Coordinates of C-alpha atoms and ligand atoms in Angstrom, one line a residue:
M1 CA 7.3 7.3 -25.9
S2 CA 7.4 9.9 -23.2
D3 CA 7.6 12.9 -25.8
D4 CA 4.4 11.6 -27.5
L5 CA 2.7 11.3 -24.2
I6 CA 3.4 15.0 -23.3
H7 CA 2.1 16.0 -26.8
T8 CA -1.2 14.2 -26.2
V9 CA -1.4 15.5 -22.6
E10 CA -1.1 19.1 -23.6
Q11 CA -4.2 18.8 -25.8
E12 CA -6.3 17.3 -23.0
A13 CA -8.6 19.5 -21.1
V14 CA -9.2 17.0 -18.2
V15 CA -6.6 15.3 -16.0
P16 CA -5.8 11.9 -17.3
V17 CA -6.9 9.1 -15.0
H18 CA -4.4 6.5 -16.3
E19 CA -0.7 6.2 -15.5
P20 CA 1.9 7.2 -16.5
E21 CA 0.0 9.8 -18.6
R22 CA -1.4 11.3 -15.5
Q23 CA 2.1 12.0 -14.1
Y24 CA 3.3 13.5 -17.4
Y25 CA 0.4 15.9 -17.2
F26 CA 1.5 17.0 -13.7
M27 CA 5.1 17.2 -14.8
E28 CA 4.0 19.7 -17.6
K29 CA 1.9 21.6 -15.0
A30 CA 4.7 21.9 -12.5
K31 CA 7.1 22.9 -15.1
K32 CA 5.0 26.0 -16.1
V33 CA 5.0 27.1 -12.4
L34 CA 8.6 26.5 -11.9
Q35 CA 9.4 28.3 -15.2
K36 CA 7.8 31.4 -13.7
M37 CA 9.6 31.0 -10.4
S38 CA 12.9 30.6 -12.1
E39 CA 12.3 33.8 -14.3
A40 CA 11.4 35.7 -11.1
A41 CA 14.7 34.4 -9.5
G42 CA 16.6 35.2 -12.6
R43 CA 18.4 31.8 -12.6
P44 CA 17.6 28.1 -12.9
L45 CA 16.1 26.5 -9.8
T46 CA 18.2 23.8 -8.2
F47 CA 17.7 20.5 -6.4
C48 CA 19.6 18.0 -4.2
V49 CA 18.5 14.4 -3.5
T50 CA 20.0 12.7 -0.5
T51 CA 19.7 8.9 -0.3
F52 CA 19.8 6.9 3.0
G53 CA 19.9 3.1 3.0
C54 CA 19.9 0.5 0.3
Q55 CA 20.1 0.2 -3.5
M56 CA 16.4 0.1 -3.9
N57 CA 16.3 3.7 -2.3
A58 CA 19.2 4.6 -4.7
R59 CA 17.2 3.5 -7.6
D60 CA 14.1 5.4 -6.4
S61 CA 16.2 8.5 -6.1
E62 CA 17.2 8.1 -9.8
K63 CA 13.5 8.2 -10.6
L64 CA 12.9 11.3 -8.4
T65 CA 15.8 12.9 -10.2
G66 CA 14.4 12.0 -13.6
I67 CA 11.2 13.8 -12.7
L68 CA 13.0 16.9 -11.2
E69 CA 15.0 17.3 -14.3
R70 CA 12.0 16.9 -16.5
V71 CA 10.2 19.7 -14.7
G72 CA 13.2 22.0 -15.1
Y73 CA 15.3 21.7 -12.0
V74 CA 19.1 21.6 -12.2
E75 CA 21.2 19.3 -9.8
E76 CA 23.1 21.1 -7.0
A77 CA 25.6 18.9 -5.0
D78 CA 25.5 21.2 -2.0
E79 CA 22.4 20.7 -0.1
E80 CA 22.7 24.1 1.6
K81 CA 22.5 25.9 -1.7
A82 CA 19.7 23.9 -3.3
D83 CA 16.2 25.4 -3.8
F84 CA 14.6 21.9 -3.4
V85 CA 16.1 19.4 -0.9
I86 CA 14.7 15.8 -0.9
Y87 CA 15.6 13.1 1.7
N88 CA 14.9 9.7 0.6
T89 CA 14.9 7.9 3.9
C90 CA 15.6 4.4 5.4
T91 CA 14.3 3.0 8.6
V92 CA 15.8 -0.5 8.7
R93 CA 17.7 0.5 12.0
E94 CA 16.8 3.1 14.5
N95 CA 20.0 5.1 14.1
A96 CA 19.0 5.7 10.4
N97 CA 15.9 7.6 11.8
Q98 CA 18.1 9.6 14.2
R99 CA 20.4 10.7 11.4
V100 CA 17.4 12.1 9.4
Y101 CA 16.1 14.1 12.3
G102 CA 19.5 15.5 13.0
R103 CA 20.0 16.7 9.4
L104 CA 16.6 17.9 9.2
G105 CA 17.0 20.2 12.2
Q106 CA 20.1 21.7 10.4
L107 CA 17.9 22.2 7.1
G108 CA 15.3 23.9 9.2
R109 CA 17.9 26.6 10.2
I110 CA 18.9 27.0 6.6
K111 CA 15.3 27.3 5.5
K112 CA 14.7 30.2 8.0
K113 CA 17.3 32.2 6.0
N114 CA 15.9 31.1 2.6
P115 CA 12.2 30.8 3.0
H116 CA 11.7 29.9 -0.7
M117 CA 13.6 26.7 -0.2
L118 CA 11.5 23.6 -0.6
I119 CA 11.9 20.4 1.6
A120 CA 10.5 17.0 0.8
L121 CA 10.8 13.7 2.7
C122 CA 9.9 10.3 1.3
G123 CA 11.1 6.6 1.5
C124 CA 10.7 3.9 4.2
M125 CA 10.7 6.1 7.3
M126 CA 7.6 7.9 6.1
Q127 CA 5.7 4.7 6.2
E128 CA 5.8 4.7 10.0
P129 CA 2.8 6.5 11.5
E130 CA 4.8 7.8 14.6
V131 CA 7.3 9.4 12.3
V132 CA 4.6 11.4 10.3
E133 CA 3.0 12.5 13.6
K134 CA 6.4 13.8 14.9
L135 CA 7.0 15.7 11.6
K136 CA 3.5 17.2 11.7
K137 CA 4.0 18.4 15.2
S138 CA 7.7 19.4 15.3
Y139 CA 8.8 19.9 11.7
R140 CA 6.1 22.1 10.2
F141 CA 8.6 23.6 7.7
V142 CA 8.8 20.4 5.7
D143 CA 6.8 21.0 2.5
L144 CA 6.1 17.6 1.1
I145 CA 5.9 14.1 2.8
F146 CA 5.1 11.0 0.9
G147 CA 5.9 7.2 1.2
T148 CA 7.2 4.2 -0.8
H149 CA 4.0 3.2 -2.4
N150 CA 3.1 6.5 -4.1
I151 CA 6.5 7.5 -5.1
Y152 CA 5.4 7.4 -8.8
K153 CA 3.1 10.2 -7.9
F154 CA 5.9 12.6 -7.1
A155 CA 5.1 15.0 -9.9
E156 CA 1.4 15.2 -8.9
L157 CA 2.3 15.9 -5.3
L158 CA 4.9 18.4 -6.3
A159 CA 2.2 20.2 -8.4
A160 CA -0.2 20.1 -5.5
R161 CA 2.4 21.8 -3.2
L162 CA 3.2 24.4 -5.7
E163 CA -0.4 25.2 -6.2
S164 CA -1.5 25.1 -2.5
G165 CA 1.6 26.7 -1.0
S166 CA 1.0 24.5 2.1
Q167 CA 2.3 21.2 3.5
V168 CA 1.3 18.2 1.5
I169 CA 1.3 14.8 3.1
D170 CA 0.3 11.6 1.3
I171 CA 1.1 8.2 2.7
W172 CA -0.5 5.0 1.5
K173 CA -0.6 1.8 3.6
D174 CA -0.1 -0.4 0.6
T175 CA -0.5 -0.7 -3.1
D176 CA -0.8 -3.2 -6.1
A177 CA 0.2 -0.6 -8.6
I178 CA 3.5 -0.9 -10.6
V179 CA 3.7 2.1 -12.9
E180 CA 6.1 1.7 -15.9
D181 CA 7.7 4.3 -18.2
L182 CA 8.3 7.2 -15.9
P183 CA 11.5 9.2 -16.5
T184 CA 14.7 8.2 -14.7
E185 CA 18.1 9.9 -14.6
R186 CA 21.0 7.3 -14.1
K187 CA 23.9 8.2 -11.8
Y188 CA 26.2 6.2 -14.0
P189 CA 26.0 6.0 -17.8
F190 CA 27.3 2.5 -18.0
K191 CA 25.6 0.7 -15.2
S192 CA 22.1 0.8 -13.7
G193 CA 19.8 -0.8 -11.2
V194 CA 16.7 -2.4 -12.4
N195 CA 13.8 -3.2 -10.1
I196 CA 12.3 -6.6 -10.7
M197 CA 10.1 -6.7 -7.6
F198 CA 8.9 -4.6 -4.8
G199 CA 8.1 -5.4 -1.2
C200 CA 8.7 -8.5 0.9
N201 CA 6.4 -11.3 2.3
N202 CA 9.0 -13.0 4.6
F203 CA 8.3 -11.1 7.9
C204 CA 11.7 -11.9 9.4
S205 CA 10.7 -11.1 13.0
Y206 CA 13.3 -8.3 13.4
C207 CA 12.6 -6.5 10.1
I208 CA 10.5 -3.6 9.4
V209 CA 10.7 -3.8 5.7
P210 CA 7.5 -5.8 5.0
Y211 CA 5.6 -3.2 6.9
V212 CA 7.0 -0.1 5.0
R213 CA 7.5 -1.6 1.6
G214 CA 4.3 -3.7 1.5
R215 CA 3.6 -7.1 0.0
E216 CA 5.7 -8.7 -2.7
R217 CA 4.9 -7.6 -6.2
S218 CA 6.9 -8.7 -9.4
R219 CA 7.2 -6.7 -12.5
E220 CA 6.1 -8.4 -15.6
P221 CA 9.2 -10.1 -17.4
E222 CA 8.4 -8.3 -20.7
A223 CA 8.6 -4.8 -18.9
I224 CA 11.9 -5.8 -17.3
I225 CA 13.3 -7.1 -20.7
R226 CA 12.1 -3.8 -22.5
E227 CA 13.7 -1.6 -19.8
I228 CA 17.1 -3.6 -20.0
E229 CA 17.0 -3.5 -23.9
K230 CA 16.6 0.3 -23.7
L231 CA 19.4 0.7 -21.1
A232 CA 21.7 -1.5 -23.5
S233 CA 20.9 0.7 -26.4
D234 CA 21.7 3.8 -24.2
G235 CA 25.2 2.3 -23.5
V236 CA 24.6 0.4 -20.3
V237 CA 26.8 -2.7 -19.9
E238 CA 26.0 -3.9 -16.4
V239 CA 22.5 -4.3 -14.7
M240 CA 22.0 -4.9 -11.0
L241 CA 18.5 -6.6 -10.6
L242 CA 16.9 -5.4 -7.4
G243 CA 14.4 -6.9 -5.0
Q244 CA 14.2 -7.6 -1.3
N245 CA 14.1 -11.4 -2.2
V246 CA 14.8 -11.9 -5.9
N247 CA 14.7 -15.7 -5.5
S248 CA 10.9 -15.5 -5.1
Y249 CA 10.5 -13.3 -8.3
G250 CA 7.6 -14.2 -10.5
K251 CA 5.8 -16.6 -8.2
T252 CA 2.7 -14.3 -7.9
L253 CA 2.6 -13.2 -11.6
E254 CA -0.5 -14.3 -13.6
H255 CA 1.8 -16.3 -15.7
P256 CA 4.4 -17.4 -13.1
I257 CA 8.0 -17.5 -14.1
S258 CA 11.2 -18.3 -12.0
F259 CA 14.0 -16.0 -11.2
A260 CA 16.4 -18.3 -13.0
E261 CA 14.2 -18.0 -16.2
L262 CA 14.2 -14.4 -16.0
L263 CA 18.1 -14.4 -15.8
R264 CA 18.1 -16.7 -18.9
R265 CA 16.1 -14.1 -20.9
I266 CA 18.1 -11.2 -19.6
E267 CA 21.4 -13.0 -20.7
K268 CA 20.1 -12.8 -24.3
V269 CA 20.0 -9.0 -24.2
S270 CA 23.0 -8.0 -26.5
G271 CA 25.2 -5.2 -25.2
I272 CA 24.7 -6.2 -21.5
E273 CA 28.0 -7.8 -20.3
R274 CA 27.4 -8.2 -16.6
I275 CA 24.4 -9.2 -14.6
R276 CA 24.3 -8.7 -10.9
F277 CA 21.3 -9.2 -8.4
M278 CA 20.4 -8.7 -4.8
T279 CA 19.2 -9.9 -2.3
S280 CA 18.8 -13.6 -2.3
H281 CA 17.1 -15.3 0.6
P282 CA 18.7 -18.5 1.3
K283 CA 15.5 -20.4 1.8
D284 CA 14.4 -19.7 -1.8
L285 CA 17.6 -20.2 -3.6
S286 CA 16.9 -22.9 -6.2
D287 CA 19.2 -25.5 -7.8
E288 CA 17.9 -24.1 -11.2
L289 CA 19.4 -20.7 -10.1
I290 CA 22.8 -22.3 -9.3
E291 CA 22.8 -24.1 -12.7
V292 CA 22.0 -20.9 -14.6
M293 CA 24.7 -19.0 -12.8
A294 CA 27.2 -21.9 -13.4
Q295 CA 26.5 -21.8 -17.1
S296 CA 26.3 -18.1 -17.7
G297 CA 29.0 -16.0 -19.2
K298 CA 27.4 -12.8 -18.0
I299 CA 26.0 -13.3 -14.4
C300 CA 28.7 -12.2 -12.0
R301 CA 30.4 -14.8 -9.8
H302 CA 29.0 -13.1 -6.7
L303 CA 26.1 -14.0 -4.3
H304 CA 25.0 -11.9 -1.4
L305 CA 23.4 -14.5 0.9
P306 CA 22.4 -13.0 4.1
L307 CA 23.1 -15.4 7.1
Q308 CA 21.7 -13.2 9.9
S309 CA 22.7 -15.7 12.5
G310 CA 24.6 -19.1 12.5
S311 CA 22.4 -20.5 15.4
T312 CA 19.4 -22.6 14.3
R313 CA 17.7 -21.7 17.6
I314 CA 17.9 -18.0 16.8
L315 CA 17.2 -18.5 13.0
E316 CA 13.9 -20.0 14.1
K317 CA 13.1 -17.0 16.4
M318 CA 14.0 -14.7 13.5
N319 CA 11.6 -16.7 11.2
R320 CA 14.3 -17.2 8.6
R321 CA 13.1 -20.7 7.7
Y322 CA 16.5 -22.4 7.3
T323 CA 18.9 -24.0 9.7
K324 CA 22.7 -23.7 10.2
E325 CA 23.0 -27.0 8.5
S326 CA 20.8 -26.3 5.6
Y327 CA 22.6 -22.9 5.0
L328 CA 26.0 -24.7 5.0
A329 CA 24.7 -27.4 2.6
L330 CA 23.4 -24.7 0.3
V331 CA 26.9 -23.0 0.4
G332 CA 28.4 -26.4 -0.4
R333 CA 26.2 -26.9 -3.4
I334 CA 26.9 -23.4 -4.7
R335 CA 30.6 -23.8 -4.3
K336 CA 30.7 -27.2 -5.9
A337 CA 28.9 -25.8 -9.0
I338 CA 30.7 -22.4 -9.1
P339 CA 34.1 -22.8 -7.5
D340 CA 35.2 -19.3 -8.0
I341 CA 32.1 -17.7 -6.5
S342 CA 32.4 -14.8 -4.1
L343 CA 30.0 -14.9 -1.2
T344 CA 29.0 -12.0 0.9
T345 CA 26.5 -11.8 3.7
D346 CA 24.6 -9.8 6.4
I347 CA 24.9 -10.7 10.0
I348 CA 22.9 -9.4 13.1
V349 CA 24.5 -9.5 16.5
G350 CA 22.4 -9.3 19.7
F351 CA 19.1 -10.5 18.6
P352 CA 16.9 -11.0 21.7
G353 CA 17.7 -14.2 23.6
E354 CA 21.2 -14.6 21.7
T355 CA 23.4 -16.5 24.2
E356 CA 27.3 -16.8 23.9
E357 CA 26.6 -20.4 22.4
D358 CA 24.4 -18.9 19.7
F359 CA 27.0 -16.3 19.0
L360 CA 29.7 -18.9 18.6
E361 CA 27.5 -20.8 16.1
T362 CA 27.6 -17.6 14.0
M363 CA 31.4 -17.4 14.3
D364 CA 31.5 -21.0 13.3
V365 CA 29.5 -20.4 10.1
V366 CA 31.6 -17.4 9.3
R367 CA 34.8 -19.5 9.4
K368 CA 33.3 -22.4 7.6
V369 CA 31.9 -20.3 4.7
G370 CA 34.8 -17.7 4.5
Y371 CA 32.9 -14.8 3.3
D372 CA 34.6 -12.3 0.8
S373 CA 32.9 -9.6 2.8
A374 CA 30.2 -9.2 5.5
F375 CA 28.0 -6.4 6.7
T376 CA 27.6 -6.8 10.4
F377 CA 24.8 -5.1 12.3
I378 CA 23.9 -4.6 16.0
Y379 CA 20.4 -5.6 16.4
S380 CA 18.1 -2.6 16.4
K381 CA 14.6 -2.8 18.0
R382 CA 12.0 -1.7 15.5
T383 CA 8.6 -1.0 17.1
G384 CA 5.8 -3.0 15.5
T385 CA 8.0 -6.0 14.6
P386 CA 7.5 -9.4 16.6
A387 CA 11.2 -9.2 17.9
A388 CA 10.6 -5.8 19.6
V389 CA 8.5 -7.5 22.2
M390 CA 10.6 -10.6 22.7
P391 CA 12.1 -11.2 26.2
D392 CA 15.8 -11.3 26.9
Q393 CA 16.9 -8.3 25.0
V394 CA 20.8 -8.6 25.1
P395 CA 22.6 -6.0 27.2
E396 CA 24.5 -3.3 25.2
D397 CA 28.1 -4.2 26.5
V398 CA 27.6 -7.8 25.7
V399 CA 26.4 -7.0 22.2
K400 CA 29.2 -4.5 21.6
D401 CA 31.8 -7.2 22.7
R402 CA 30.3 -9.8 20.4
F403 CA 30.1 -7.3 17.5
N404 CA 33.8 -6.4 17.8
R405 CA 34.8 -10.0 17.9
L406 CA 32.7 -10.8 14.8
L407 CA 34.1 -7.8 12.9
K408 CA 37.6 -8.8 13.5
E409 CA 36.9 -12.3 12.3
V410 CA 35.1 -11.2 9.2
Q411 CA 37.8 -8.7 8.3
D412 CA 40.7 -11.3 8.8
I413 CA 38.9 -13.8 6.6
S414 CA 37.9 -11.3 3.9
A415 CA 41.6 -10.1 3.7
G416 CA 42.7 -13.7 3.2
R417 CA 40.1 -14.2 0.5
C418 CA 41.0 -11.0 -1.3
A419 CA 44.7 -12.0 -1.4
L420 CA 43.8 -15.3 -3.3
H421 CA 43.5 -13.3 -6.6
E422 CA 46.9 -11.5 -6.1
G423 CA 49.1 -11.7 -9.2
T424 CA 46.2 -12.9 -11.5
V425 CA 44.9 -11.0 -14.6
Q426 CA 41.2 -10.2 -14.4
T427 CA 38.5 -8.4 -16.4
V428 CA 37.7 -5.1 -14.7
L429 CA 35.0 -2.6 -15.5
A430 CA 36.4 1.0 -15.0
E431 CA 33.8 2.8 -12.9
S432 CA 35.2 6.1 -11.7
V433 CA 38.3 8.4 -11.1
N434 CA 39.9 7.3 -7.7
D435 CA 38.8 9.5 -4.9
H436 CA 42.3 10.1 -3.6
D437 CA 44.6 10.1 -6.7
S438 CA 43.2 11.4 -9.9
S439 CA 45.7 9.6 -12.0
L440 CA 44.1 6.3 -10.9
L441 CA 40.7 4.8 -12.0
T442 CA 38.7 2.7 -9.7
G443 CA 37.1 -0.5 -11.3
R444 CA 35.3 -3.5 -10.2
L445 CA 35.9 -7.3 -10.9
G446 CA 33.0 -9.5 -11.5
N447 CA 33.2 -10.8 -8.0
N448 CA 32.7 -7.2 -6.9
L449 CA 36.3 -6.5 -5.6
L450 CA 37.6 -3.0 -6.2
V451 CA 40.9 -2.4 -8.2
H452 CA 42.8 0.9 -8.5
F453 CA 44.9 1.3 -11.7
P454 CA 46.4 4.0 -13.8
G455 CA 44.0 5.4 -16.4
D456 CA 42.2 8.5 -17.5
P457 CA 38.5 9.4 -17.4
S458 CA 37.7 8.7 -21.0
M459 CA 38.2 5.0 -20.1
I460 CA 35.3 5.0 -17.6
G461 CA 32.6 2.5 -18.7
G462 CA 35.0 0.2 -20.5
F463 CA 36.3 -3.4 -19.7
Y464 CA 40.1 -3.8 -19.3
K465 CA 42.3 -6.8 -18.5
V466 CA 44.2 -5.7 -15.3
H467 CA 47.0 -7.4 -13.6
L468 CA 46.2 -7.4 -9.8
R469 CA 49.7 -6.5 -8.6
E470 CA 49.1 -6.0 -4.9
C471 CA 46.2 -6.8 -2.5
R472 CA 45.6 -4.2 0.2
G473 CA 43.1 -5.9 2.4
F474 CA 39.9 -5.4 0.6
Y475 CA 41.1 -3.8 -2.7
Y476 CA 43.9 -4.2 -5.1
L477 CA 46.4 -2.0 -6.9
G478 CA 47.0 -3.1 -10.5
E479 CA 47.9 -2.3 -14.1
I480 CA 46.1 -2.6 -17.3
V481 CA 47.7 -5.5 -19.5
S482 CA 45.7 -4.9 -22.7
D483 CA 42.3 -3.8 -23.9
E484 CA 39.7 -6.4 -23.9
Ligands
LIG501 N1 18.4 -4.7 13.3 C1 19.6 -4.8 12.7 N2 19.9 -5.1 11.5 C2 18.7 -5.3 10.7 N3 18.6 -5.6 9.4 C3 17.3 -5.6 9.1 N4 16.6 -5.4 10.2 C4 17.4 -5.1 11.2 C5 17.3 -4.8 12.5 N5 16.1 -4.6 13.2 C6 19.8 -6.0 8.6 C7 19.6 -7.4 8.1 C8 19.4 -7.2 6.6 C9 20.0 -5.9 6.3 C10 19.6 -5.2 5.1 O1 19.8 -5.0 7.5 O2 21.0 -8.0 8.2 O3 19.8 -8.2 5.9
LIG502 FE1 13.5 -8.0 5.9 FE2 13.6 -10.7 5.9 FE3 12.2 -9.3 4.0 FE4 15.0 -9.3 4.1 S1 13.8 -11.1 3.8 S2 13.5 -7.5 3.7 S3 15.3 -9.2 6.3 S4 11.8 -9.4 6.1

């Protein structure tokens, strides 16, 4: 489809108003300018995209990469050597912002030596007005700044920067638009993220996401299925459905459909062997979804179910809309229907007003559920969120102490959970060559645990039966038993 698009675009004298045709027009335009630049340099121009934050950002970076390759850039892993550096930023916690400023200072020094270098910033952090003010004032060397809502306009913004030669800033407050059929470049040939929805409507009181990612918008199921069918015909065997709150997928569509129904339809796509999704909000997880998961041969036995806190009092202040008891009851229903499910979670320590008793409630849930793994975070005050102005912010030393106690508990429990599968034979998707030992491959079980086993790179992307010989805390060493 996209080649046809370019063909028609070239014959058009005026800029197309509709998307994605408009972006293909600007890709052609940017390509011509870059071709000249590359001829002058006597070599291909290179780019490097650095992604901060979550899987949604990782997927957005694949879209940026798809456009960059289309306009003639070649990927360069070393940021310091690239002609075009893009930071796709995250702002969920304050330290993520600090990291970006630190690295940006470093880039500024490199750009002084190489004035032709281009620098772009995009992603969640750019949706904060204070950030853009600071960049305008103190980081004049940044060439292009855009946000989360207009990422699909990357080609147009790049063309504007190439044409004008001056800083381009374009940030939108919100959008209703979902633009389909732009190019993307997958990081892995055999697995891919698939956005099913954008934004979040939950307004958990600590979280900046609803302000920077906007209101909840679901993609049409037909567009999702079309994308997955195309991925399958391209050799993809695993899809990860992405959304801030996948359990409320489809509720606002003109013809509403449930997330469970979407999964039923995806299950029918031949070639797709594994279906994953994240993130699930406990308040919206339906019995229908549990049933679909229990009956499915393709949906992985893994649920990421953020707890945030085990104290009902704190959960209320967080605006999570479930209680300790209802969360535990939900886990009970899930475990009853799918006994081999792996459960993972996110927990925040030190939310304003959290007492020792509240913290012990969290520890209690951690023990009762027995998470296979948990991401633990120290509460980070995000300006503009309701929690930022709540009284009784917890002192740093108290938070650190709680955090360390929680981390130890979580690690002990997950090591015990991991050991449960030792000695069994499981199906593993071979994903990469092992980072430390090139005679080993690293693969993943359906429940998301990692296994290292002897193999060669030609096996990547295939499924194998692997004997999990030895558990090493949070991963296994194993050997292939036979091809599946
Ligand atoms: N402080 C600490 N952790 C946070 N998260 C979201 N906002 C904050 C914050 N202000 C965590 C939540 C969420 C995960 C993606 O990040 O646990 O689930
Ligand atoms: Fe943030 Fe809550 Fe939305 Fe998750 S569900 S993105 S924690 S507001």
